[in-house]
Short mmCIF file of C-alpha atoms in Angstrom, two decimals:
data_model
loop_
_atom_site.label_atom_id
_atom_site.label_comp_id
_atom_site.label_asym_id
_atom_site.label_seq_id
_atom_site.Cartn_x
_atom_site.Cartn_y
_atom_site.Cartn_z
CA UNK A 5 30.39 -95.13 2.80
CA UNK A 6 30.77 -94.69 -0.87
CA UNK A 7 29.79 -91.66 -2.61
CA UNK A 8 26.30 -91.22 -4.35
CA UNK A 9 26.59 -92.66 -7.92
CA UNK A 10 26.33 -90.67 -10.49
CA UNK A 11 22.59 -90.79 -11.53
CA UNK A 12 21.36 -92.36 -15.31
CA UNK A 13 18.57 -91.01 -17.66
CA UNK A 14 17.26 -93.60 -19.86
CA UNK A 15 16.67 -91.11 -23.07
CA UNK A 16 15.93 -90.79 -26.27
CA UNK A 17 16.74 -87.35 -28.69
CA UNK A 18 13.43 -86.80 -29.79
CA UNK A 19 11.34 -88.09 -26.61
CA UNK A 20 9.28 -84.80 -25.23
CA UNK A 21 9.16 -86.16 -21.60
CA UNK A 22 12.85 -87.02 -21.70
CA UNK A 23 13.51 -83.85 -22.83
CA UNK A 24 11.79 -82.07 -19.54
CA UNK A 25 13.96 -84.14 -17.57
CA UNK A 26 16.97 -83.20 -19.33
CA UNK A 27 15.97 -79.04 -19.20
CA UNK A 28 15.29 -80.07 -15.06
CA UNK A 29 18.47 -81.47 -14.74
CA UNK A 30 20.13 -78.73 -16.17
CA UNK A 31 18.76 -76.10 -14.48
CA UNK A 32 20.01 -77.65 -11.59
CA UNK A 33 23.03 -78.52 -12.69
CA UNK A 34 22.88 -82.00 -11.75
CA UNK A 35 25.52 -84.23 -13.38
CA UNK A 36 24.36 -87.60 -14.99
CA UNK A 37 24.93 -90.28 -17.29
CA UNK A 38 22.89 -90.27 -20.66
CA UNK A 39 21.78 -93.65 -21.71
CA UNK A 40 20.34 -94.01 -25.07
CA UNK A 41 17.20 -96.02 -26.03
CA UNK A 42 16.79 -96.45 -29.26
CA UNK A 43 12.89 -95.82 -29.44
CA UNK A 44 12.39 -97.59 -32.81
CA UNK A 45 14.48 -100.87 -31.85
CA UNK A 46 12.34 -103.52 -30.68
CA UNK A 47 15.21 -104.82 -28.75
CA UNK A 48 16.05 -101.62 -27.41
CA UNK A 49 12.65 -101.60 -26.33
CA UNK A 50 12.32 -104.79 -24.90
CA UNK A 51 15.86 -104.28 -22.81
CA UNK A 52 14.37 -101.11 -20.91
CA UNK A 53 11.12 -102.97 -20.18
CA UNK A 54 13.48 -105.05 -17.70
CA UNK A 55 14.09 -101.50 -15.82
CA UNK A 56 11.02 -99.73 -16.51
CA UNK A 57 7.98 -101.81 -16.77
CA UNK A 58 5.97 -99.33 -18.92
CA UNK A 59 9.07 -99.23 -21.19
CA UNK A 60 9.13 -95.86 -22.12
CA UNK A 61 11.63 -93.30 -21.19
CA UNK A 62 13.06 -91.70 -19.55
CA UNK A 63 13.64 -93.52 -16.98
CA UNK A 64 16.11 -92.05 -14.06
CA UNK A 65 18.33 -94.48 -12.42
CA UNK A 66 19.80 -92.84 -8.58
CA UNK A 67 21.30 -95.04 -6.42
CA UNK A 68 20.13 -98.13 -7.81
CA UNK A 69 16.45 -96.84 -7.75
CA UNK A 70 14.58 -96.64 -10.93
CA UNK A 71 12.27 -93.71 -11.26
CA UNK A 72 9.86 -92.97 -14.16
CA UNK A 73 7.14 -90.48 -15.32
CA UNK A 74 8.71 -87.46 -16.24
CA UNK A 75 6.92 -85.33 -13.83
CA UNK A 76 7.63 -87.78 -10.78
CA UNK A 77 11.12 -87.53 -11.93
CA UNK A 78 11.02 -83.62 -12.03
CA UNK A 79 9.04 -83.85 -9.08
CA UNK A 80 12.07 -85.56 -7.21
CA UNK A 81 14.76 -83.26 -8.62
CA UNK A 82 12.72 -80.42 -7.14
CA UNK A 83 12.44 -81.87 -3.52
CA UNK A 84 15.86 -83.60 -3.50
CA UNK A 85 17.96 -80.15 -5.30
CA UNK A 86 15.63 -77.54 -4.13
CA UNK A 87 18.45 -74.74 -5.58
CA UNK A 88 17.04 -72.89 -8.47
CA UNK A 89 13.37 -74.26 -7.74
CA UNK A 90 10.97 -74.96 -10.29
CA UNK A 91 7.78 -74.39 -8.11
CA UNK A 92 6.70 -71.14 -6.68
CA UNK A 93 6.03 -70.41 -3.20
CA UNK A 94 2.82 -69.98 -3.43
CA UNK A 95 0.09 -72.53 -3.58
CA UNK A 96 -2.31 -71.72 -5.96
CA UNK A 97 0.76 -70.77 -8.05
CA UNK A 98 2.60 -74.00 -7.76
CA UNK A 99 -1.04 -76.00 -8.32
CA UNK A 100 -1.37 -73.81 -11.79
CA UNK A 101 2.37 -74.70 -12.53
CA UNK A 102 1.56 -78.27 -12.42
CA UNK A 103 -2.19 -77.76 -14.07
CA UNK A 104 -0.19 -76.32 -17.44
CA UNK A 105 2.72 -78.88 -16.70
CA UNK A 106 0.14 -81.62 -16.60
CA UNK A 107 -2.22 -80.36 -19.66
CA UNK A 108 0.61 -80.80 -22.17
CA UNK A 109 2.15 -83.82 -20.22
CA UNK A 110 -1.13 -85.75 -19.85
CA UNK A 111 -3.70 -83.82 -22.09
CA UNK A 112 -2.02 -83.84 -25.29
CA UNK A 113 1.14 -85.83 -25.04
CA UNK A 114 -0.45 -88.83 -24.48
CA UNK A 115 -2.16 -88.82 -27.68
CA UNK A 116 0.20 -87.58 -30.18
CA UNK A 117 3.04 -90.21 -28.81
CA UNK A 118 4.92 -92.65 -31.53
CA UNK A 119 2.84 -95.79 -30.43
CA UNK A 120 -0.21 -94.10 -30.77
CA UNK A 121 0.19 -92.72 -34.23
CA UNK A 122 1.76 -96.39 -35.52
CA UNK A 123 -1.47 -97.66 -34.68
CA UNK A 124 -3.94 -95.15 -36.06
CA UNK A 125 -1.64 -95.18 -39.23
CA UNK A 126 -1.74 -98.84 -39.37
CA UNK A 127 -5.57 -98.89 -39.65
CA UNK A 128 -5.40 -96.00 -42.22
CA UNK A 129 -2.60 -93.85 -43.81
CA UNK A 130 -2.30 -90.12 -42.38
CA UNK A 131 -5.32 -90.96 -39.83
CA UNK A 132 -2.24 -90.67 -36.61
CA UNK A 133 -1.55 -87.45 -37.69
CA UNK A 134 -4.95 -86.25 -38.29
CA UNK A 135 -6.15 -87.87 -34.45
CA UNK A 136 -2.69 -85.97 -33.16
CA UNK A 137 -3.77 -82.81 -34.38
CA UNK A 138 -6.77 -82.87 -33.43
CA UNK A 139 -4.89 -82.68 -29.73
CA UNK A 140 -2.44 -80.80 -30.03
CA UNK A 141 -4.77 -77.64 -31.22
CA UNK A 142 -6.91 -78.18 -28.69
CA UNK A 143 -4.65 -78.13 -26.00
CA UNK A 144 -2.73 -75.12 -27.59
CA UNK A 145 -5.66 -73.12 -27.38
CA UNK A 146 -6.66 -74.14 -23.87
CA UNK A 147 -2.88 -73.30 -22.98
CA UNK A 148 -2.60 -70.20 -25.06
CA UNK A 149 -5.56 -69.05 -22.36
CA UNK A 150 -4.52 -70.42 -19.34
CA UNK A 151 -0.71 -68.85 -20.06
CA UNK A 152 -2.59 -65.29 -20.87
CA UNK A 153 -4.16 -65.60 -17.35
CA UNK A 154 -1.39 -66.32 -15.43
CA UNK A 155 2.04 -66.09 -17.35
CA UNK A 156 4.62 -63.12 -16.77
CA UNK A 157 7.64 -63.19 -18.71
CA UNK A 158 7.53 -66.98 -18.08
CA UNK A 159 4.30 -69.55 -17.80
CA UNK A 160 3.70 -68.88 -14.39
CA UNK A 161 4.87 -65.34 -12.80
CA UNK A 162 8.73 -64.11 -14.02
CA UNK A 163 10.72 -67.49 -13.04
CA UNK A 164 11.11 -70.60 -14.79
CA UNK A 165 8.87 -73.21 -13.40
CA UNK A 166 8.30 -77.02 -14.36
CA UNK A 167 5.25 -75.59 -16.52
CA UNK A 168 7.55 -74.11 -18.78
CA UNK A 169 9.72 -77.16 -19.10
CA UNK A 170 6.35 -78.51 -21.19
CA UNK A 171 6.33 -76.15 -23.47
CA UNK A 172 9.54 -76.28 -26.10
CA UNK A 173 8.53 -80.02 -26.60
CA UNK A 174 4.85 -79.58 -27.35
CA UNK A 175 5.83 -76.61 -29.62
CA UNK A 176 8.53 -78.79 -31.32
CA UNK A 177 5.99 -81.33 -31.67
CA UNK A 178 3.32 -79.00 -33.20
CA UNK A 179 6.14 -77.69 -35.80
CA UNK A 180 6.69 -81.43 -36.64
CA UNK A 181 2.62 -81.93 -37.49
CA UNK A 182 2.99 -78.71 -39.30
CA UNK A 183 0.60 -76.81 -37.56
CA UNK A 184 0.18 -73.08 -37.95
CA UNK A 185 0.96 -71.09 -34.75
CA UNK A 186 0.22 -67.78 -35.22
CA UNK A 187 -2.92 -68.13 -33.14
CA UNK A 188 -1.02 -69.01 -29.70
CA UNK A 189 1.32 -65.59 -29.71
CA UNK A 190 1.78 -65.97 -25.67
CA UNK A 191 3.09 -70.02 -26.75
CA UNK A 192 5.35 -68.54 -28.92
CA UNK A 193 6.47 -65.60 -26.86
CA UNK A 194 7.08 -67.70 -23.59
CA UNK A 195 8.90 -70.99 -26.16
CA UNK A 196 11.23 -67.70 -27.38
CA UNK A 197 12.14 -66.40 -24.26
CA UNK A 198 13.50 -70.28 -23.09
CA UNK A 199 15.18 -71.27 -26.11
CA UNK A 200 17.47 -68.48 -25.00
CA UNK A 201 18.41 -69.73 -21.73
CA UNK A 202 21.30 -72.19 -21.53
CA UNK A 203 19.88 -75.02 -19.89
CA UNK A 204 16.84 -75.45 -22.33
CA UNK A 205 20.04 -74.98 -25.03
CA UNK A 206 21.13 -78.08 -23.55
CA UNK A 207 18.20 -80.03 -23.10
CA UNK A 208 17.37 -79.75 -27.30
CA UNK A 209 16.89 -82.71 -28.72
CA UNK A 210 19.59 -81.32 -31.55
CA UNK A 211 22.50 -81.35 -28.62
CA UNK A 212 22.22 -85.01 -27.37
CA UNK A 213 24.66 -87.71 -27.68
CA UNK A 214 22.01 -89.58 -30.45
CA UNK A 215 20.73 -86.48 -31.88
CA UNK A 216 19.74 -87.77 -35.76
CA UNK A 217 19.56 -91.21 -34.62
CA UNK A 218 16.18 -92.48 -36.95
CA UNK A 219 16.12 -89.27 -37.99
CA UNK B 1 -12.80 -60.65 6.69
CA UNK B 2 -15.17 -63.07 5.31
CA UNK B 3 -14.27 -66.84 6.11
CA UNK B 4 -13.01 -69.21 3.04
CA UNK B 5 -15.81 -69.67 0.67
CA UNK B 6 -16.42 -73.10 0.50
CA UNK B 7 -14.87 -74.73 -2.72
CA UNK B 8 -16.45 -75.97 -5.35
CA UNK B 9 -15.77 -79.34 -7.50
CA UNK B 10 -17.58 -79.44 -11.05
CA UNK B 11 -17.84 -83.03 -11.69
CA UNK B 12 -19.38 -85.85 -13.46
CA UNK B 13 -20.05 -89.12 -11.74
CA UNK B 14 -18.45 -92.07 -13.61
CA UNK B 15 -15.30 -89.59 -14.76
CA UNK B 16 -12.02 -91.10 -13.59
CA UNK B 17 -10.09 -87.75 -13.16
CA UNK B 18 -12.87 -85.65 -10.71
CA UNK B 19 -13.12 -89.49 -8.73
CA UNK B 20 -9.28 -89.25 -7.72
CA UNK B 21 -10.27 -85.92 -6.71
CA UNK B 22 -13.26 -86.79 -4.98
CA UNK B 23 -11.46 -89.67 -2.93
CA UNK B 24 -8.88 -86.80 -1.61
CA UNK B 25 -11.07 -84.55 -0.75
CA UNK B 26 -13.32 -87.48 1.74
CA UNK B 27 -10.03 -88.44 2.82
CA UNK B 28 -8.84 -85.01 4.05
CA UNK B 29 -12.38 -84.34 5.34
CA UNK B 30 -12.67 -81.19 3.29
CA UNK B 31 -16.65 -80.29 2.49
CA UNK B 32 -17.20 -78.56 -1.05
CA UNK B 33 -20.58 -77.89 -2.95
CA UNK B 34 -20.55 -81.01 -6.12
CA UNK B 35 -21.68 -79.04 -9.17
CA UNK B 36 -22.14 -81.56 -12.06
CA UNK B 37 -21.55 -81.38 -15.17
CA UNK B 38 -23.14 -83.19 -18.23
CA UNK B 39 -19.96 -84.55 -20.02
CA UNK B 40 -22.46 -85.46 -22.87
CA UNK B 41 -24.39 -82.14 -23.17
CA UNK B 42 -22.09 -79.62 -25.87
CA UNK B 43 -24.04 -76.80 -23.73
CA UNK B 44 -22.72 -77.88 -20.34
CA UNK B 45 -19.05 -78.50 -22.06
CA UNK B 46 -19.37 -75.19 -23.49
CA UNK B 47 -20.22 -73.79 -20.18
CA UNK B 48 -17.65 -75.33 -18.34
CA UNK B 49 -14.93 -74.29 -21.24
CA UNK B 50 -15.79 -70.92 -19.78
CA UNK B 51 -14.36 -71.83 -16.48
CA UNK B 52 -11.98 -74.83 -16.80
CA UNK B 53 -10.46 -73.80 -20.80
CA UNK B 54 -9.37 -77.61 -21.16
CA UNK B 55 -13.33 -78.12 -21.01
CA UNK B 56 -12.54 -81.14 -18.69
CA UNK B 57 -13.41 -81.86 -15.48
CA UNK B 58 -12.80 -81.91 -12.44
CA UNK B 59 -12.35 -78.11 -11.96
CA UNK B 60 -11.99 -76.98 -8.31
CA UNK B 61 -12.44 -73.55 -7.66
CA UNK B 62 -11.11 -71.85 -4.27
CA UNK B 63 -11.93 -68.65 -3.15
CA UNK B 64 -12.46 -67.41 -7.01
CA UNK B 65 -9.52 -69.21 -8.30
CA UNK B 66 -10.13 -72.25 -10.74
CA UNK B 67 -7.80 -75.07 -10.73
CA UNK B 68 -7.60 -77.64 -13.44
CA UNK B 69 -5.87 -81.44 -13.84
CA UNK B 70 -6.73 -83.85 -11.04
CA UNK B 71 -3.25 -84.36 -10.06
CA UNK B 72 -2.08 -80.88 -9.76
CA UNK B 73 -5.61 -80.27 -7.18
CA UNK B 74 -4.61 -83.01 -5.43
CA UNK B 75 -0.92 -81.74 -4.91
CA UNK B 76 -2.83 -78.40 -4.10
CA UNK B 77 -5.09 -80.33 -1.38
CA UNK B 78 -1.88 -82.23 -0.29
CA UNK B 79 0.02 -78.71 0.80
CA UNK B 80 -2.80 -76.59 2.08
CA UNK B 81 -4.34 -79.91 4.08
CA UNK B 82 -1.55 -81.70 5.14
CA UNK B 83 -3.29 -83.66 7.57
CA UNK B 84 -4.11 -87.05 6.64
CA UNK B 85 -1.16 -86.98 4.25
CA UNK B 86 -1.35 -88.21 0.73
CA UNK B 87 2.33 -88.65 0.00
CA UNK B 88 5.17 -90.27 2.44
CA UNK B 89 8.15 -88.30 3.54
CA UNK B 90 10.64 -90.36 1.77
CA UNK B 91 11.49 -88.49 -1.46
CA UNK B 92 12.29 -91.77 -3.82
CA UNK B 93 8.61 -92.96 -2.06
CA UNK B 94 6.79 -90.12 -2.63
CA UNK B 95 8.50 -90.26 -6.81
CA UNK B 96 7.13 -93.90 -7.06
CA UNK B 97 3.59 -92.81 -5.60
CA UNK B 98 3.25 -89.68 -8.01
CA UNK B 99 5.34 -92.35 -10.43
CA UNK B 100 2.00 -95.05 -10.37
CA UNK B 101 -0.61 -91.99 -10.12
CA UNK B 102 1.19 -90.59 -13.57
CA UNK B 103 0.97 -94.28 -14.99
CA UNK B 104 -2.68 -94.39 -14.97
CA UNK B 105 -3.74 -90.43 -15.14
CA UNK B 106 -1.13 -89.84 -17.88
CA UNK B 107 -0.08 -92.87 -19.56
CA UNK B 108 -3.52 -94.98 -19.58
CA UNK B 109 -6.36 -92.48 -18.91
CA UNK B 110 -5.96 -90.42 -21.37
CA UNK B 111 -5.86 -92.81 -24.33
CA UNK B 112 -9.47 -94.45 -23.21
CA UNK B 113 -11.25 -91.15 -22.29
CA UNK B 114 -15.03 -90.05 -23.57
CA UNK B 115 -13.83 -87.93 -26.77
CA UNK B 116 -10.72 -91.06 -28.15
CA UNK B 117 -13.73 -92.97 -28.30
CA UNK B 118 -16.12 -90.92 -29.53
CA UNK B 119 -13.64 -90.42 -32.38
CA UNK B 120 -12.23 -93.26 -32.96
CA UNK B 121 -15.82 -95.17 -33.42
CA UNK B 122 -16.47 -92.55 -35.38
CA UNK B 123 -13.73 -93.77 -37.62
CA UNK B 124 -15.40 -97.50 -37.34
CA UNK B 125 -17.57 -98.90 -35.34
CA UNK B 126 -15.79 -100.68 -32.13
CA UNK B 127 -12.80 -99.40 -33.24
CA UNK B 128 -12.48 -97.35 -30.35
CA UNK B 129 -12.72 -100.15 -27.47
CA UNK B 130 -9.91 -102.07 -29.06
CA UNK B 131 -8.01 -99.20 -29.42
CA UNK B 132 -8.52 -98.41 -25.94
CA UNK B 133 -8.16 -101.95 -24.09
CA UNK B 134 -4.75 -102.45 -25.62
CA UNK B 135 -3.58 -99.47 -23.50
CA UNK B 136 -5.35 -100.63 -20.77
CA UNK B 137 -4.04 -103.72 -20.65
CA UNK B 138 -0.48 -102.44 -21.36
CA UNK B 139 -0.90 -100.04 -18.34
CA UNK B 140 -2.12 -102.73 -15.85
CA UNK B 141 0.44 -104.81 -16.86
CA UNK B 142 3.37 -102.37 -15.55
CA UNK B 143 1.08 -101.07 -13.07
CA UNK B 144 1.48 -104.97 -11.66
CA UNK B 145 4.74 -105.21 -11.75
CA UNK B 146 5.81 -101.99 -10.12
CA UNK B 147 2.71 -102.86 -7.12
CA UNK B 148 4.49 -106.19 -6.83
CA UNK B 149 7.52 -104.42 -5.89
CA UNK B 150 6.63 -101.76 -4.23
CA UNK B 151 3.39 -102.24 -2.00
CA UNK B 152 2.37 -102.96 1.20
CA UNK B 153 -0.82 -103.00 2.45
CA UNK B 154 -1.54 -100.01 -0.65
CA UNK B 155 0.14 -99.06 -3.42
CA UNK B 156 3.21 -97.92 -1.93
CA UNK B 157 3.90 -99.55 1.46
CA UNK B 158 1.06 -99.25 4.35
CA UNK B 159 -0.37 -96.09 3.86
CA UNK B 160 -2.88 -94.96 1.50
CA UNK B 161 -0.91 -93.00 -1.14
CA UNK B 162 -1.69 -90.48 -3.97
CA UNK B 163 -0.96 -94.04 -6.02
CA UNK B 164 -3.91 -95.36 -4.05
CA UNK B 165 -6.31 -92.37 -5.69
CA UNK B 166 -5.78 -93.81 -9.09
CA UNK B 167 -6.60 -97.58 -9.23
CA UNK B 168 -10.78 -98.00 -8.56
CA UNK B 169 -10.78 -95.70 -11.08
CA UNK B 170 -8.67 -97.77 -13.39
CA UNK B 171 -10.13 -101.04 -12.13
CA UNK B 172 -13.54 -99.52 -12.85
CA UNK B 173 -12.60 -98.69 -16.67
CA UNK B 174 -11.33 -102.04 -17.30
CA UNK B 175 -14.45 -103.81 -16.07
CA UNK B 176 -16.39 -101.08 -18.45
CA UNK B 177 -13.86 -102.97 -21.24
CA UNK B 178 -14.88 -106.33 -20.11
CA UNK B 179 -11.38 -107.34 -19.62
CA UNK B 180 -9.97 -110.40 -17.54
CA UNK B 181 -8.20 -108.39 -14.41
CA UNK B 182 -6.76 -112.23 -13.52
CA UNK B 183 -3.46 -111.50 -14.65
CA UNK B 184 -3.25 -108.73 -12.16
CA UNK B 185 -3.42 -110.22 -8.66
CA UNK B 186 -1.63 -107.11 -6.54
CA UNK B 187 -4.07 -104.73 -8.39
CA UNK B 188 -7.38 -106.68 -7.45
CA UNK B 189 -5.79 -106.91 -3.96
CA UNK B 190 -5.43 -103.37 -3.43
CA UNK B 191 -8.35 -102.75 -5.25
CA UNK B 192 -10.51 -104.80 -3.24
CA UNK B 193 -8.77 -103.44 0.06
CA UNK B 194 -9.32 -99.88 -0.76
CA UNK B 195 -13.23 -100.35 -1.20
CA UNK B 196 -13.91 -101.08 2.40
CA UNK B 197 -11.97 -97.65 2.71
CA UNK B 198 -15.10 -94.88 4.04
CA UNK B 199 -13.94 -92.11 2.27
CA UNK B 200 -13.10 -94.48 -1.27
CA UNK B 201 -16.81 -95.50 -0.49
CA UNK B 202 -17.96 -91.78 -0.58
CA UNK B 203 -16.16 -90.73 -3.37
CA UNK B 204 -17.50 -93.37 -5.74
CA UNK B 205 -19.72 -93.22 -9.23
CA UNK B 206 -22.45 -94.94 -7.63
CA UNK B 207 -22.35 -92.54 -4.55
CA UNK B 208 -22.63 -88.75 -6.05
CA UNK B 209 -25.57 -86.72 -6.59
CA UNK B 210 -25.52 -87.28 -10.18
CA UNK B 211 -25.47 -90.55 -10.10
CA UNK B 212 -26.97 -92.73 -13.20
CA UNK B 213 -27.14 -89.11 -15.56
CA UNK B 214 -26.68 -90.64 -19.40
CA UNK B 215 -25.99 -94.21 -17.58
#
């Protein structure tokens, strides 16, 4: 029988959910192929529709299965390379794990992604980034809460979990819509603390193969 | 020692993310007291803010402990009831079952919820509906194509799945839209087969004690 190919992640630099899967993949040190998708080519877009039907990324390609949804993806890594885990043991801790994994991932992701503000801007100049905003502050201050409840040196208790693998993206985003942080000190505490640890080094949208690419 | 409190869901009838709940919990025969909440009272939002700090529901609370984001309380449900299970033992299954619950909760949902609308009508009058069907119709579209290759009976072979949980609310949404669900075929299958389902009966808008509230 031939060896397990080495999996593919449809990416893109800049993408936050490809970006989880990239600091989830590193943390377990799983080896993979990095396939770019140029997010702004129409082409580009229209070739990964053929493997993912939503045709967004990432999309993660093992053993000829595609998978996508970041969090699916994670959620796979987890129960497939349980080494270095990224859920606790405990159940109400892994359900508030996923809670502040899925309130960036589906709360305010969503609504601050690049199709979303083409549109609003379409209909009026600077109204996509004044929608986004909108988001984003509200679901920093519902996570700023939420991570003073429950966070010890990291979101959830003193390990990495996939809640924290939200967190760098949303604050990168936030940065991007030039939003003032000083209000969400537990955010920025917890986003210093990872950008120290190798894996989320490697996972930075500034250390891909297309970093800069539409930049 | 006291015996487990029973839990409590604060909910609103016609909301798409405390239904999914509401199916899970009738399908894993767990009883819990239905508080509701007024999704278009600022009091009751305020009040619930002081519970749930995304302001959203569903909320479940166990034994003192509040738990936000439909799909993390159903994960939660999923590993403290495992009977009557809501995702299959294969892992690339179980990633394309939490893979078509992510499509709708996080990739559609979001976009078409209470407050895009309210703001985006805001902005001009209808506005919001057509901003909203477009993602709706996106989402059904891949939602078709991944059902056409990967059902059976449900959304991801024969048994109902945490996929399942996902699409009458969906379905529901896009007849509130007035859109033609013709092009979709698997999804009005599945659909259809899921609402002779007891428990998908029990958990529906039409079946809660605050039924009809701001209909």
């Amino acid at each position: 029988m031939a060896s397990e190919q080495k999996p593919v992640l449809y990416s893109y630099w800049r993408s936050s959910c490809s970006w989880r899967v990239r600091i989830a993949l590193a943390l377990k040190n799983i080896d993979y192929e990095y396939k770019t998708v140029d997010l702004l080519s129409e082409q580009a877009k229209s070739d990964l529709k053929a493997i993912n039907p939503t045709a967004k990324v990432p999309a993660f390609v093992v053993n000829g299965q595609v998978l996508g949804e970041s969090l699916a993806i994670i959620e796979y890594l987890e129960e497939t390379h349980p080494e270095v885990p990224l859920l606790p043991k405990d159940p109400i801790k892994r359900a508030l794990a996923r809670q502040i994994a899925l309130l960036v991932a589906s709360g305010i992701q969503p609504l601050h992604n690049l199709k979303v503000l083409q549109i609003l801007n379409k209909k009026e100049a600077g109204f996509g980034g004044q929608f986004a905003k909108q988001f984003v502050v509200e679901g920093l201050t519902a996570l700023e809460v939420l991570l003073k409840e429950h966070s010890g040196k990291y979101a959830v208790g003193d390990v990495v979990t996939i809640a924290d693998l939200n967190i760098p993206p949303l604050v990168y985003s936030a940065n991007r819509f030039n939003l003032d942080l000083s209000a969400y000190p537990t955010v920025n505490r917890i986003n210093a603390t990872l950008a120290e640890i190798p894996a989320f080094i490697a996972a930075h949208p500034d250390n891909q193969p297309d970093t800069g690419l539409n930049a």
